[in-house]
CSV table of C-alpha atoms in Angstrom, one decimal:
chain,number,residue,atom,x,y,z
A,1,MET,CA,0.0,0.0,0.0
A,2,LYS,CA,2.9,2.3,0.8
A,3,ILE,CA,4.5,1.6,-2.6
A,4,TYR,CA,1.2,2.3,-4.3
A,5,ASN,CA,0.8,5.7,-2.5
A,6,PHE,CA,4.4,6.6,-3.3
A,7,VAL,CA,3.9,5.8,-7.0
A,8,LEU,CA,0.6,7.8,-7.0
A,9,PHE,CA,2.4,10.7,-5.3
A,10,LEU,CA,5.2,10.7,-8.0
A,11,PHE,CA,2.6,10.5,-10.8
A,12,THR,CA,0.8,13.5,-9.4
A,13,ILE,CA,4.0,15.5,-9.2
A,14,ILE,CA,4.9,14.7,-12.7
A,15,LEU,CA,1.5,15.5,-14.0
A,16,PHE,CA,1.4,18.9,-12.2
A,17,SER,CA,4.9,19.7,-13.5
A,18,CYS,CA,3.9,18.9,-17.1
A,19,SER,CA,0.7,20.9,-16.8
A,20,THR,CA,2.4,24.0,-15.5
A,21,LYS,CA,4.8,23.9,-18.4
A,22,THR,CA,1.9,24.2,-20.8
A,23,ILE,CA,0.5,27.3,-19.2
A,24,LYS,CA,1.2,30.2,-21.5
A,25,LYS,CA,2.7,33.3,-20.0
A,26,ILE,CA,0.9,36.5,-21.0
A,27,PRO,CA,3.2,38.4,-23.3
A,28,VAL,CA,4.4,41.9,-22.5
A,29,LEU,CA,4.0,44.0,-25.7
A,30,GLU,CA,3.5,47.5,-27.1
A,31,THR,CA,-0.2,48.0,-27.7
A,32,SER,CA,-0.4,47.8,-31.5
A,33,LYS,CA,-1.6,45.6,-34.4
A,34,GLU,CA,1.0,43.0,-33.4
A,35,SER,CA,-0.2,42.8,-29.8
A,36,SER,CA,-3.8,42.4,-30.8
A,37,LEU,CA,-2.9,39.1,-32.6
A,38,ALA,CA,-2.1,37.7,-29.1
A,39,ASN,CA,-5.7,38.6,-28.0
A,40,ILE,CA,-4.4,39.0,-24.4
A,41,TRP,CA,-1.3,41.0,-23.6
A,42,ILE,CA,0.2,43.2,-20.9
A,43,ASP,CA,0.8,46.8,-22.1
A,44,ALA,CA,4.6,47.3,-22.0
A,45,ALA,CA,4.2,51.0,-21.1
A,46,THR,CA,1.7,50.6,-18.2
A,47,ASN,CA,1.9,46.9,-17.0
A,48,HIS,CA,-1.9,46.6,-17.3
A,49,LYS,CA,-3.5,43.5,-18.9
A,50,ILE,CA,-5.5,44.1,-22.1
A,51,GLU,CA,-7.8,41.7,-23.9
A,52,LYS,CA,-9.6,41.8,-27.2
A,53,ILE,CA,-13.1,40.7,-26.2
A,54,VAL,CA,-14.9,40.5,-29.5
A,55,LYS,CA,-13.4,38.0,-32.0
A,56,ARG,CA,-15.4,38.1,-35.2
A,57,GLU,CA,-14.8,39.3,-38.7
A,58,GLY,CA,-15.3,42.9,-39.7
A,59,ASN,CA,-15.5,46.1,-37.6
A,60,ASN,CA,-16.9,45.8,-34.1
A,61,ARG,CA,-17.9,49.0,-32.3
A,62,SER,CA,-18.8,49.5,-28.6
A,63,PHE,CA,-21.4,52.1,-27.6
A,64,TYR,CA,-20.9,55.9,-27.2
A,65,PHE,CA,-19.6,56.7,-23.7
A,66,HIS,CA,-22.9,57.8,-22.1
A,67,ASN,CA,-25.1,55.0,-23.6
A,68,ASN,CA,-25.4,52.0,-21.3
A,69,PRO,CA,-24.4,48.8,-23.1
A,70,PHE,CA,-24.7,46.3,-20.2
A,71,TYR,CA,-27.4,43.9,-19.1
A,72,LYS,CA,-27.6,40.6,-17.2
A,73,SER,CA,-27.9,37.0,-18.5
A,74,LEU,CA,-31.3,35.4,-17.9
A,75,ASP,CA,-30.0,33.5,-14.9
A,76,GLY,CA,-28.5,36.7,-13.5
A,77,LYS,CA,-25.1,35.3,-13.2
A,78,ASP,CA,-23.2,37.0,-16.0
A,79,ASP,CA,-22.8,40.5,-17.4
A,80,LEU,CA,-23.5,40.8,-21.1
A,81,MET,CA,-22.7,43.8,-23.4
A,82,ILE,CA,-24.4,44.8,-26.6
A,83,PHE,CA,-22.2,46.0,-29.5
A,84,SER,CA,-22.6,46.8,-33.2
A,85,GLY,CA,-20.8,44.6,-35.8
A,86,SER,CA,-20.4,45.2,-39.5
A,87,VAL,CA,-22.0,42.7,-41.9
A,88,SER,CA,-22.2,42.7,-45.7
A,89,ASP,CA,-25.4,44.7,-45.9
A,90,GLY,CA,-24.9,47.2,-43.0
A,91,ASN,CA,-24.6,46.2,-39.4
A,92,GLN,CA,-26.2,44.1,-36.7
A,93,PHE,CA,-26.3,44.1,-33.0
A,94,PHE,CA,-24.6,41.3,-31.1
A,95,SER,CA,-24.1,40.4,-27.4
A,96,VAL,CA,-20.9,39.3,-25.8
A,97,ASN,CA,-20.7,37.6,-22.4
A,98,LEU,CA,-18.0,39.4,-20.4
A,99,ARG,CA,-17.1,36.2,-18.5
A,100,THR,CA,-16.8,33.7,-21.4
A,101,ASN,CA,-16.5,36.1,-24.4
A,102,GLN,CA,-19.2,34.1,-26.1
A,103,ILE,CA,-20.9,36.1,-28.9
A,104,GLU,CA,-24.6,35.9,-30.0
A,105,GLN,CA,-26.3,37.7,-32.8
A,106,VAL,CA,-29.3,39.7,-31.6
A,107,THR,CA,-30.7,41.5,-34.6
A,108,TYR,CA,-31.2,40.1,-38.1
A,109,LYS,CA,-33.1,42.8,-39.9
A,110,LYS,CA,-31.3,44.1,-43.0
A,111,GLY,CA,-30.0,47.6,-43.3
A,112,ARG,CA,-27.7,50.1,-41.5
A,113,LYS,CA,-28.8,50.6,-38.0
A,114,LYS,CA,-28.5,53.9,-36.2
A,115,GLY,CA,-28.8,54.4,-32.5
A,116,GLU,CA,-27.3,52.7,-29.5
A,117,ILE,CA,-30.1,52.3,-27.0
A,118,LEU,CA,-30.5,49.4,-24.6
A,119,GLY,CA,-33.4,48.7,-22.3
A,120,SER,CA,-31.7,46.5,-19.7
A,121,LYS,CA,-34.9,46.0,-17.7
A,122,THR,CA,-37.3,45.2,-20.6
A,123,ARG,CA,-34.4,43.5,-22.4
A,124,LYS,CA,-34.8,45.3,-25.7
A,125,VAL,CA,-32.3,47.1,-28.1
A,126,PHE,CA,-33.8,50.1,-29.9
A,127,TYR,CA,-32.5,51.5,-33.2
A,128,MET,CA,-33.5,53.1,-36.5
A,129,ILE,CA,-33.2,52.0,-40.1
A,130,ASN,CA,-33.6,54.9,-42.4
A,131,ASP,CA,-36.7,56.9,-41.1
A,132,SER,CA,-38.2,54.0,-39.0
A,133,VAL,CA,-37.8,53.0,-35.3
A,134,PHE,CA,-37.7,49.4,-34.2
A,135,TYR,CA,-36.8,47.3,-31.2
A,136,THR,CA,-35.6,43.7,-31.0
A,137,HIS,CA,-36.0,41.6,-27.8
A,138,LEU,CA,-32.6,40.4,-26.6
A,139,ASP,CA,-33.8,36.9,-25.7
A,140,THR,CA,-36.5,36.0,-28.2
A,141,LYS,CA,-34.9,38.0,-31.1
A,142,LYS,CA,-38.4,39.2,-32.1
A,143,THR,CA,-38.3,42.5,-33.9
A,144,GLU,CA,-41.2,45.0,-33.7
A,145,PHE,CA,-41.8,48.2,-35.7
A,146,ILE,CA,-42.5,51.3,-33.5
A,147,TYR,CA,-42.7,54.4,-35.6
A,148,LYS,CA,-42.0,56.0,-39.0
A,149,PHE,CA,-41.1,59.7,-39.2
A,150,HIS,CA,-43.0,61.9,-41.6
A,151,ASP,CA,-41.3,62.6,-44.9
A,152,SER,CA,-41.3,66.4,-44.2
A,153,VAL,CA,-38.8,66.1,-41.3
A,154,ILE,CA,-35.6,64.1,-40.4
A,155,GLY,CA,-36.1,62.4,-37.1
A,156,SER,CA,-33.8,60.6,-34.7
A,157,ILE,CA,-34.0,58.7,-31.4
A,158,THR,CA,-31.0,58.7,-29.0
A,159,SER,CA,-32.1,57.8,-25.5
A,160,LEU,CA,-34.5,55.7,-23.4
A,161,ASN,CA,-36.0,57.0,-20.1
A,162,ALA,CA,-35.6,55.4,-16.7
A,163,ASP,CA,-38.8,53.3,-16.8
A,164,GLU,CA,-38.1,52.3,-20.4
A,165,LYS,CA,-41.4,53.6,-21.7
A,166,LEU,CA,-40.3,56.6,-23.6
A,167,LEU,CA,-37.6,57.2,-26.3
A,168,GLY,CA,-36.1,60.7,-26.6
A,169,GLY,CA,-34.8,62.3,-29.7
A,170,ALA,CA,-35.0,65.3,-32.1
A,171,LEU,CA,-36.5,66.5,-35.3
A,172,ILE,CA,-34.4,68.5,-37.8
A,173,THR,CA,-35.2,70.3,-40.9
A,174,LYS,CA,-34.4,69.1,-44.4
A,175,GLU,CA,-32.2,72.3,-44.8
A,176,GLU,CA,-30.0,71.1,-41.9
A,177,ASN,CA,-29.8,67.7,-43.4
A,178,GLU,CA,-28.6,69.1,-46.7
A,179,ILE,CA,-25.8,70.9,-44.8
A,180,LEU,CA,-24.8,67.5,-43.3
A,181,LYS,CA,-24.9,65.8,-46.7
A,182,LYS,CA,-22.7,68.5,-48.4
A,183,ASN,CA,-20.3,68.7,-45.5
A,184,PRO,CA,-19.9,65.1,-44.1
A,185,LYS,CA,-16.9,65.8,-41.9
A,186,LYS,CA,-17.3,67.5,-38.5
A,187,THR,CA,-14.8,70.2,-39.5
A,188,GLY,CA,-17.1,71.0,-42.4
A,189,TYR,CA,-20.6,71.0,-40.9
A,190,PHE,CA,-20.0,72.0,-37.3
A,191,ASP,CA,-19.9,75.8,-37.6
A,192,LYS,CA,-22.3,75.8,-40.5
A,193,ILE,CA,-25.1,74.2,-38.6
A,194,TYR,CA,-24.5,76.4,-35.6
A,195,GLU,CA,-24.6,79.5,-37.6
A,196,ALA,CA,-27.7,78.5,-39.7
A,197,LYS,CA,-29.9,78.7,-36.5
A,198,LEU,CA,-32.5,76.4,-38.0
A,199,GLU,CA,-35.3,75.0,-36.0
A,200,ARG,CA,-34.9,71.8,-34.0
A,201,SER,CA,-37.4,70.1,-31.8
A,202,LEU,CA,-37.1,67.7,-28.9
A,203,VAL,CA,-39.5,64.8,-29.1
A,204,ILE,CA,-40.5,61.8,-27.0
A,205,LEU,CA,-41.9,58.6,-28.5
A,206,ASP,CA,-44.1,56.3,-26.4
A,207,VAL,CA,-42.8,52.7,-26.9
A,208,ASN,CA,-46.2,51.1,-26.2
A,209,SER,CA,-48.7,53.5,-27.7
A,210,LYS,CA,-46.3,54.4,-30.5
A,211,LYS,CA,-47.3,58.1,-30.3
A,212,LEU,CA,-44.8,60.9,-30.9
A,213,GLU,CA,-45.0,64.1,-28.9
A,214,GLN,CA,-43.0,67.3,-29.6
A,215,ILE,CA,-42.0,68.8,-26.3
A,216,TYR,CA,-39.8,71.8,-27.1
A,217,SER,CA,-38.6,73.7,-30.2
A,218,GLU,CA,-36.0,76.4,-30.7
A,219,ASN,CA,-34.0,77.9,-33.6
A,220,ALA,CA,-30.8,76.3,-32.2
A,221,TRP,CA,-28.8,73.1,-32.6
A,222,LEU,CA,-30.4,70.9,-29.9
A,223,ASN,CA,-28.2,67.8,-29.5
A,224,HIS,CA,-26.6,65.2,-27.1
A,225,ILE,CA,-30.0,64.1,-25.8
A,226,GLN,CA,-30.0,61.9,-22.7
A,227,PHE,CA,-32.6,60.8,-20.2
A,228,SER,CA,-31.8,60.7,-16.5
A,229,PRO,CA,-31.0,57.1,-15.5
A,230,THR,CA,-33.3,57.4,-12.4
A,231,ASN,CA,-35.9,60.1,-13.1
A,232,PRO,CA,-38.1,59.2,-16.1
A,233,ASP,CA,-39.3,62.8,-16.5
A,234,VAL,CA,-35.9,64.5,-16.8
A,235,LEU,CA,-34.3,64.9,-20.2
A,236,MET,CA,-30.9,66.5,-20.7
A,237,TYR,CA,-29.9,68.1,-23.9
A,238,CYS,CA,-27.4,70.6,-25.2
A,239,HIS,CA,-27.1,73.7,-27.3
A,240,GLU,CA,-24.5,72.4,-29.7
A,241,GLY,CA,-22.0,74.5,-31.6
A,242,PRO,CA,-18.6,76.0,-30.7
A,243,TRP,CA,-18.5,75.4,-27.0
A,244,HIS,CA,-17.1,78.8,-26.2
A,245,LYS,CA,-20.1,80.4,-27.8
A,246,VAL,CA,-22.9,78.5,-26.1
A,247,ASP,CA,-24.3,77.9,-22.6
A,248,ARG,CA,-24.5,74.3,-23.5
A,249,ILE,CA,-26.0,72.0,-20.9
A,250,TRP,CA,-29.7,72.0,-20.1
A,251,ASN,CA,-32.4,69.9,-18.5
A,252,ILE,CA,-36.1,69.8,-19.4
A,253,HIS,CA,-38.9,68.3,-17.4
A,254,ILE,CA,-40.9,66.5,-20.1
A,255,LYS,CA,-44.3,67.0,-18.3
A,256,THR,CA,-44.0,70.6,-17.0
A,257,LYS,CA,-41.7,71.6,-19.9
A,258,GLU,CA,-39.6,73.6,-17.4
A,259,ASN,CA,-36.1,74.3,-18.8
A,260,LYS,CA,-33.0,74.6,-16.5
A,261,LEU,CA,-29.5,75.7,-17.4
A,262,ILE,CA,-27.0,73.5,-15.7
A,263,HIS,CA,-23.8,75.5,-16.2
A,264,LYS,CA,-23.5,79.2,-17.0
A,265,ARG,CA,-20.2,80.4,-18.5
A,266,THR,CA,-18.4,83.0,-16.4
A,267,VAL,CA,-15.4,84.2,-18.4
A,268,GLU,CA,-14.6,84.8,-22.1
A,269,ARG,CA,-14.1,81.5,-24.0
A,270,GLU,CA,-15.1,79.2,-21.1
A,271,ILE,CA,-16.4,75.9,-22.3
A,272,ALA,CA,-18.4,73.0,-20.7
A,273,GLY,CA,-19.4,69.9,-22.6
A,274,HIS,CA,-19.6,66.1,-23.2
A,275,GLU,CA,-22.0,66.0,-20.3
A,276,PHE,CA,-23.2,62.8,-18.7
A,277,PHE,CA,-25.3,61.7,-15.7
A,278,SER,CA,-23.9,59.9,-12.6
A,279,PRO,CA,-25.5,56.4,-12.1
A,280,ASP,CA,-27.8,57.8,-9.3
A,281,GLY,CA,-29.0,60.6,-11.5
A,282,ASN,CA,-28.1,63.2,-8.9
A,283,THR,CA,-25.1,64.8,-10.7
A,284,ILE,CA,-24.3,65.9,-14.2
A,285,TRP,CA,-20.6,65.7,-15.0
A,286,TYR,CA,-18.8,67.6,-17.8
A,287,ASP,CA,-15.5,68.7,-19.3
A,288,LEU,CA,-14.9,72.2,-18.0
A,289,GLN,CA,-12.2,74.5,-19.2
A,290,VAL,CA,-11.8,78.0,-17.8
A,291,PRO,CA,-11.0,79.4,-20.3
A,292,ARG,CA,-10.8,77.1,-23.3
A,293,SER,CA,-7.6,75.1,-23.6
A,294,VAL,CA,-6.0,76.8,-20.5
A,295,THR,CA,-7.2,75.3,-17.3
A,296,PHE,CA,-8.8,71.9,-17.2
A,297,TYR,CA,-11.4,70.3,-14.9
A,298,LEU,CA,-13.8,67.5,-14.6
A,299,ALA,CA,-16.8,69.2,-13.0
A,300,GLY,CA,-20.1,68.0,-11.6
A,301,LYS,CA,-23.3,69.9,-10.8
A,302,ASN,CA,-25.7,68.5,-8.3
A,303,ILE,CA,-29.2,68.8,-9.8
A,304,GLU,CA,-31.0,69.4,-6.6
A,305,THR,CA,-28.6,71.6,-4.6
A,306,GLY,CA,-26.9,73.3,-7.5
A,307,LYS,CA,-23.5,72.7,-5.8
A,308,GLU,CA,-20.6,72.3,-8.3
A,309,THR,CA,-17.6,70.1,-7.7
A,310,ARG,CA,-14.4,70.6,-9.7
A,311,TYR,CA,-11.5,68.3,-10.0
A,312,GLY,CA,-8.4,69.7,-11.7
A,313,LEU,CA,-6.5,67.9,-14.4
A,314,LYS,CA,-3.1,68.4,-16.1
A,315,ARG,CA,-3.2,69.3,-19.8
A,316,ASP,CA,-1.9,65.8,-20.9
A,317,GLU,CA,-4.6,64.1,-18.8
A,318,TRP,CA,-7.5,65.9,-20.6
A,319,SER,CA,-9.7,63.4,-22.4
A,320,ILE,CA,-12.3,63.7,-25.1
A,321,HIS,CA,-14.8,61.8,-22.9
A,322,TYR,CA,-14.8,61.0,-19.2
A,323,ASN,CA,-16.9,58.4,-17.4
A,324,ILE,CA,-17.7,57.4,-13.8
A,325,ALA,CA,-17.4,54.1,-12.0
A,326,PRO,CA,-20.5,52.2,-10.9
A,327,ASP,CA,-19.7,53.0,-7.3
A,328,MET,CA,-19.2,56.7,-8.3
A,329,LYS,CA,-15.8,56.8,-6.5
A,330,THR,CA,-13.4,57.0,-9.5
A,331,PHE,CA,-13.4,58.2,-13.1
A,332,ALA,CA,-11.9,57.3,-16.4
A,333,GLY,CA,-10.8,59.2,-19.6
A,334,ASP,CA,-10.1,58.2,-23.1
A,335,GLY,CA,-7.3,60.7,-23.9
A,336,GLY,CA,-6.8,62.6,-27.1
A,337,ASP,CA,-4.3,63.7,-29.7
A,338,GLU,CA,-2.5,67.0,-30.4
A,339,SER,CA,-5.2,68.2,-32.9
A,340,GLN,CA,-7.9,68.5,-30.2
A,341,VAL,CA,-8.8,71.3,-27.8
A,342,ALA,CA,-6.2,70.7,-25.1
A,343,ARG,CA,-3.3,70.6,-27.7
A,344,ALA,CA,-1.7,68.1,-25.4
A,345,LYS,CA,1.7,66.6,-26.4
A,346,ASP,CA,1.3,63.3,-24.5
A,347,ALA,CA,-2.4,62.5,-24.0
A,348,LYS,CA,-2.8,59.4,-26.1
A,349,TRP,CA,-3.7,57.1,-23.2
A,350,ILE,CA,-6.6,55.5,-21.5
A,351,TYR,CA,-6.7,56.9,-18.0
A,352,HIS,CA,-8.1,55.9,-14.6
A,353,PHE,CA,-8.6,58.9,-12.3
A,354,ILE,CA,-8.9,58.9,-8.5
A,355,PRO,CA,-10.1,62.1,-6.7
A,356,LYS,CA,-7.6,63.5,-4.3
A,357,ASN,CA,-8.7,66.7,-2.6
A,358,ASP,CA,-9.6,69.1,-5.5
A,359,SER,CA,-7.6,67.2,-8.2
A,360,LEU,CA,-7.7,63.8,-10.0
A,361,ALA,CA,-4.7,61.5,-9.7
A,362,ALA,CA,-4.1,59.8,-13.0
A,363,THR,CA,-3.0,56.2,-13.8
A,364,LYS,CA,-2.2,55.3,-17.4
A,365,LEU,CA,-3.8,52.1,-18.4
A,366,VAL,CA,-3.3,51.8,-22.2
A,367,ASN,CA,-0.7,53.4,-24.5
A,368,MET,CA,-2.8,54.6,-27.4
A,369,LYS,CA,0.0,56.0,-29.6
A,370,ASN,CA,-0.8,53.6,-32.4
A,371,HIS,CA,-4.5,54.5,-32.3
A,372,ASN,CA,-6.0,57.1,-34.7
A,373,TYR,CA,-8.2,59.4,-32.7
A,374,ASP,CA,-10.5,60.1,-35.6
A,375,LEU,CA,-12.2,57.1,-33.9
A,376,GLU,CA,-13.0,58.2,-30.3
A,377,PRO,CA,-12.3,55.3,-27.8
A,378,ASN,CA,-15.5,56.0,-25.7
A,379,ILE,CA,-14.6,54.3,-22.4
A,380,HIS,CA,-17.1,52.3,-20.2
A,381,PHE,CA,-16.5,50.9,-16.7
A,382,THR,CA,-17.6,47.2,-16.6
A,383,PRO,CA,-20.5,46.6,-14.2
A,384,ASP,CA,-18.2,45.2,-11.5
A,385,GLY,CA,-16.0,48.3,-11.8
A,386,LYS,CA,-12.8,46.3,-12.3
A,387,GLN,CA,-12.1,47.0,-16.0
A,388,LEU,CA,-12.6,49.6,-18.7
A,389,ILE,CA,-14.0,48.7,-22.1
A,390,PHE,CA,-12.9,50.8,-25.1
A,391,ARG,CA,-12.8,50.7,-28.9
A,392,ALA,CA,-9.7,51.3,-30.9
A,393,ASN,CA,-8.3,51.0,-34.5
A,394,PHE,CA,-4.6,50.2,-33.8
A,395,GLU,CA,-4.9,46.9,-35.6
A,396,GLY,CA,-6.3,48.6,-38.8
A,397,SER,CA,-10.0,48.0,-38.1
A,398,THR,CA,-12.4,49.0,-35.3
A,399,GLN,CA,-12.4,46.5,-32.5
A,400,ILE,CA,-13.4,46.3,-28.8
A,401,TYR,CA,-11.0,45.7,-25.9
A,402,ARG,CA,-10.9,45.8,-22.1
A,403,VAL,CA,-8.2,46.7,-19.7
A,404,ASN,CA,-7.8,45.8,-16.0
A,405,LEU,CA,-7.7,48.7,-13.6
A,406,GLN,CA,-5.4,46.6,-11.3
A,407,LYS,CA,-1.8,46.5,-12.5
A,408,GLU,CA,-0.2,43.1,-13.1
A,409,GLN,CA,2.3,42.0,-10.4
């Protein structure tokens, strides 16, 4: 018996030794086209682990930074994320399991889909094809038509309210649409649309009754429309245009129609923008520069009290978009290149920010020097708050990645 136990012990040791030799060590690489071939790597500049989480042909694009892409699996055990993937006749929505990386196609309707709107409670993804609004159920894959905009206007939907009964969006004139067609690049249409002062209207669309209601109109570029994540009657929008010429951020109560300015500029060329709600709906956060391209802050305005919080940032830490962790204790930024407002020399990084007194302490997570910032990375914290998800083109196509906030040992 003793000999048998000894032989069994030796066999176990040999088996363990062989198995450990087969474990692949995660390579340490510069984040680039070459590193993406490994699927998982450690960024040589930051020592944080990065993984390509969507492995399918074509371009794959995660949601815009303030649009929630996450929902739970039916058994409640896993977090899933919706993303848009290119196909031969346009694009389709897919889900990816953040634990297993398993991909499942959600939509099958032909055509290019606009909009990135997820109802995580009702388990529906909403989108437009041409002038029509649809939703597809995430589990049954059943698609339903909701609304077709009238031929006299150009309509869009961009947000879903907290009880997931109303979609929010805008109506624009055909004159404005012609400006966009003739000037497809932002550098071409941005000033032109602002200066045209054409009428835009905010609208809400009832998902169940399929009735459209126009709630506010103005001869101004109304844009960046977002419902509060907790109050179904509060809709945030902006006066779009050169940020130093507009008081940008506004809330409207969709029942009383009361309008409220969130941030009033105080000095010449001050700017505030790329606004987003905190998860509890109590605070609106935004990029604040006083004045433009000189002093940089991530600022937040409490909706009820009006109290403003400002966290200072260094020029090279400025980001196109910021986001906030699920526990609302830390922030993230997606960096930028020299052509953008901060004119930063070394800002091509994905950042994690921790508040310290009146400033943000920055940790670099991903070296983005091989990324073309014509595609904005648009970071999202994962639901567990342990990783950031971003999109990038450093491998030549648009793909989706995640990076650990915790540095590798």
